[in-house]
Amino acid sequence: LIVLLGFRINHILGKPTITVDVPESTTNGVVTVKGVVNPSDRLTLNNEPIYPDSQGKFEKEIQLEGGLNALDFRIKRYLGRETRVEKQIFYQKQ
């Protein structure tokens, strides 16, 4: 049991990570945000839950407003560790 726990300790208590693909600017009113997280972590974008697939990949369409748009990603591990990533997209209306 101790050996198993030793191998899984980072998965349970470690700091969650995220890889996210967000453009810096766009002329489209809707963009698709894609990324990868650990599938057992809880992910939210601007306080809305996002559910990754079994491999941890996620995709979300975002409706943008003119100007600078803030995206607040929060990933929470099972026992409470959290990572916060902030991204910004500038939307130039045509």
PDB file of C-alpha atoms in Angstrom:
ATOM      1  CA  LEU A   1       0.000   0.000   0.000  1.00  0.00           C
ATOM      2  CA  ILE A   2       2.844   2.400   0.869  1.00  0.00           C
ATOM      3  CA  VAL A   3       4.608   1.705  -2.437  1.00  0.00           C
ATOM      4  CA  LEU A   4       1.385   2.301  -4.381  1.00  0.00           C
ATOM      5  CA  LEU A   5       0.774   5.518  -2.478  1.00  0.00           C
ATOM      6  CA  GLY A   6       4.365   6.583  -3.175  1.00  0.00           C
ATOM      7  CA  PHE A   7       3.806   6.257  -6.917  1.00  0.00           C
ATOM      8  CA  ARG A   8       0.445   8.092  -6.800  1.00  0.00           C
ATOM      9  CA  ILE A   9       1.309  10.858  -4.301  1.00  0.00           C
ATOM     10  CA  ASN A  10       1.936  13.491  -6.968  1.00  0.00           C
ATOM     11  CA  HIS A  11      -1.280  12.529  -8.728  1.00  0.00           C
ATOM     12  CA  ILE A  12      -3.225  12.998  -5.485  1.00  0.00           C
ATOM     13  CA  LEU A  13      -1.414  15.856  -3.750  1.00  0.00           C
ATOM     14  CA  GLY A  14       0.703  17.477  -6.478  1.00  0.00           C
ATOM     15  CA  LYS A  15       0.060  20.727  -8.260  1.00  0.00           C
ATOM     16  CA  PRO A  16      -2.174  20.315 -11.340  1.00  0.00           C
ATOM     17  CA  THR A  17      -0.911  21.395 -14.764  1.00  0.00           C
ATOM     18  CA  ILE A  18      -2.597  22.642 -17.911  1.00  0.00           C
ATOM     19  CA  THR A  19      -1.557  23.114 -21.499  1.00  0.00           C
ATOM     20  CA  VAL A  20      -3.838  25.506 -23.355  1.00  0.00           C
ATOM     21  CA  ASP A  21      -3.873  26.922 -26.881  1.00  0.00           C
ATOM     22  CA  VAL A  22      -5.338  30.445 -27.014  1.00  0.00           C
ATOM     23  CA  PRO A  23      -4.701  33.003 -29.780  1.00  0.00           C
ATOM     24  CA  GLU A  24      -3.460  36.421 -28.649  1.00  0.00           C
ATOM     25  CA  SER A  25      -5.747  38.268 -31.055  1.00  0.00           C
ATOM     26  CA  THR A  26      -8.487  37.485 -33.545  1.00  0.00           C
ATOM     27  CA  THR A  27     -11.012  39.051 -35.902  1.00  0.00           C
ATOM     28  CA  ASN A  28     -13.536  36.243 -35.282  1.00  0.00           C
ATOM     29  CA  GLY A  29     -16.244  36.715 -32.659  1.00  0.00           C
ATOM     30  CA  VAL A  30     -16.024  33.067 -31.614  1.00  0.00           C
ATOM     31  CA  VAL A  31     -12.819  31.160 -30.901  1.00  0.00           C
ATOM     32  CA  THR A  32     -12.216  27.572 -29.894  1.00  0.00           C
ATOM     33  CA  VAL A  33      -9.954  27.112 -26.892  1.00  0.00           C
ATOM     34  CA  LYS A  34      -8.191  23.734 -26.769  1.00  0.00           C
ATOM     35  CA  GLY A  35      -5.932  22.160 -24.198  1.00  0.00           C
ATOM     36  CA  VAL A  36      -4.901  19.216 -22.074  1.00  0.00           C
ATOM     37  CA  VAL A  37      -5.213  18.569 -18.336  1.00  0.00           C
ATOM     38  CA  ASN A  38      -5.144  15.514 -16.126  1.00  0.00           C
ATOM     39  CA  PRO A  39      -8.598  13.964 -16.711  1.00  0.00           C
ATOM     40  CA  SER A  40      -9.170  13.459 -12.971  1.00  0.00           C
ATOM     41  CA  ASP A  41      -8.638  17.174 -12.166  1.00  0.00           C
ATOM     42  CA  ARG A  42     -11.541  19.635 -12.111  1.00  0.00           C
ATOM     43  CA  LEU A  43     -11.263  22.390 -14.727  1.00  0.00           C
ATOM     44  CA  THR A  44     -13.209  25.640 -14.928  1.00  0.00           C
ATOM     45  CA  LEU A  45     -13.035  28.502 -17.394  1.00  0.00           C
ATOM     46  CA  ASN A  46     -14.408  31.778 -16.024  1.00  0.00           C
ATOM     47  CA  ASN A  47     -16.166  29.736 -13.294  1.00  0.00           C
ATOM     48  CA  GLU A  48     -17.879  27.404 -15.803  1.00  0.00           C
ATOM     49  CA  PRO A  49     -16.918  23.721 -15.604  1.00  0.00           C
ATOM     50  CA  ILE A  50     -15.220  22.104 -18.575  1.00  0.00           C
ATOM     51  CA  TYR A  51     -15.166  18.330 -18.808  1.00  0.00           C
ATOM     52  CA  PRO A  52     -12.119  16.824 -20.532  1.00  0.00           C
ATOM     53  CA  ASP A  53     -12.275  13.496 -22.311  1.00  0.00           C
ATOM     54  CA  SER A  54     -10.675  10.341 -20.899  1.00  0.00           C
ATOM     55  CA  GLN A  55      -7.254  11.452 -22.227  1.00  0.00           C
ATOM     56  CA  GLY A  56      -7.529  14.916 -20.652  1.00  0.00           C
ATOM     57  CA  LYS A  57      -8.181  16.837 -23.876  1.00  0.00           C
ATOM     58  CA  PHE A  58     -10.768  19.595 -23.822  1.00  0.00           C
ATOM     59  CA  GLU A  59     -12.291  22.023 -26.287  1.00  0.00           C
ATOM     60  CA  LYS A  60     -14.570  25.001 -25.632  1.00  0.00           C
ATOM     61  CA  GLU A  61     -16.047  27.645 -27.936  1.00  0.00           C
ATOM     62  CA  ILE A  62     -15.891  31.137 -26.460  1.00  0.00           C
ATOM     63  CA  GLN A  63     -18.036  34.089 -27.569  1.00  0.00           C
ATOM     64  CA  LEU A  64     -15.841  37.210 -27.492  1.00  0.00           C
ATOM     65  CA  GLU A  65     -16.716  40.825 -26.851  1.00  0.00           C
ATOM     66  CA  GLY A  66     -14.953  43.690 -28.633  1.00  0.00           C
ATOM     67  CA  GLY A  67     -11.564  44.542 -27.155  1.00  0.00           C
ATOM     68  CA  LEU A  68      -9.643  42.582 -24.546  1.00  0.00           C
ATOM     69  CA  ASN A  69     -11.226  39.366 -23.210  1.00  0.00           C
ATOM     70  CA  ALA A  70      -9.894  37.657 -20.070  1.00  0.00           C
ATOM     71  CA  LEU A  71      -9.917  33.870 -19.692  1.00  0.00           C
ATOM     72  CA  ASP A  72      -9.441  32.517 -16.171  1.00  0.00           C
ATOM     73  CA  PHE A  73      -8.574  28.796 -16.136  1.00  0.00           C
ATOM     74  CA  ARG A  74      -8.593  27.036 -12.759  1.00  0.00           C
ATOM     75  CA  ILE A  75      -7.536  23.438 -12.295  1.00  0.00           C
ATOM     76  CA  LYS A  76      -8.179  21.801  -8.937  1.00  0.00           C
ATOM     77  CA  ARG A  77      -6.667  18.557  -7.743  1.00  0.00           C
ATOM     78  CA  TYR A  78      -8.643  15.995  -5.739  1.00  0.00           C
ATOM     79  CA  LEU A  79      -7.309  17.071  -2.332  1.00  0.00           C
ATOM     80  CA  GLY A  80      -7.444  20.802  -2.918  1.00  0.00           C
ATOM     81  CA  ARG A  81      -4.277  21.990  -4.710  1.00  0.00           C
ATOM     82  CA  GLU A  82      -5.184  24.503  -7.410  1.00  0.00           C
ATOM     83  CA  THR A  83      -3.472  26.078 -10.404  1.00  0.00           C
ATOM     84  CA  ARG A  84      -4.724  29.278 -11.989  1.00  0.00           C
ATOM     85  CA  VAL A  85      -3.798  30.370 -15.513  1.00  0.00           C
ATOM     86  CA  GLU A  86      -4.945  33.668 -16.963  1.00  0.00           C
ATOM     87  CA  LYS A  87      -4.961  34.289 -20.713  1.00  0.00           C
ATOM     88  CA  GLN A  88      -6.160  37.239 -22.748  1.00  0.00           C
ATOM     89  CA  ILE A  89      -7.554  37.476 -26.287  1.00  0.00           C
ATOM     90  CA  PHE A  90      -7.917  40.749 -28.134  1.00  0.00           C
ATOM     91  CA  TYR A  91     -10.953  40.760 -30.431  1.00  0.00           C
ATOM     92  CA  GLN A  92     -10.808  43.335 -33.240  1.00  0.00           C
ATOM     93  CA  LYS A  93     -14.282  43.743 -34.744  1.00  0.00           C
ATOM     94  CA  GLN A  94     -14.268  44.112 -38.510  1.00  0.00           C
TER      95      GLN A  94
END
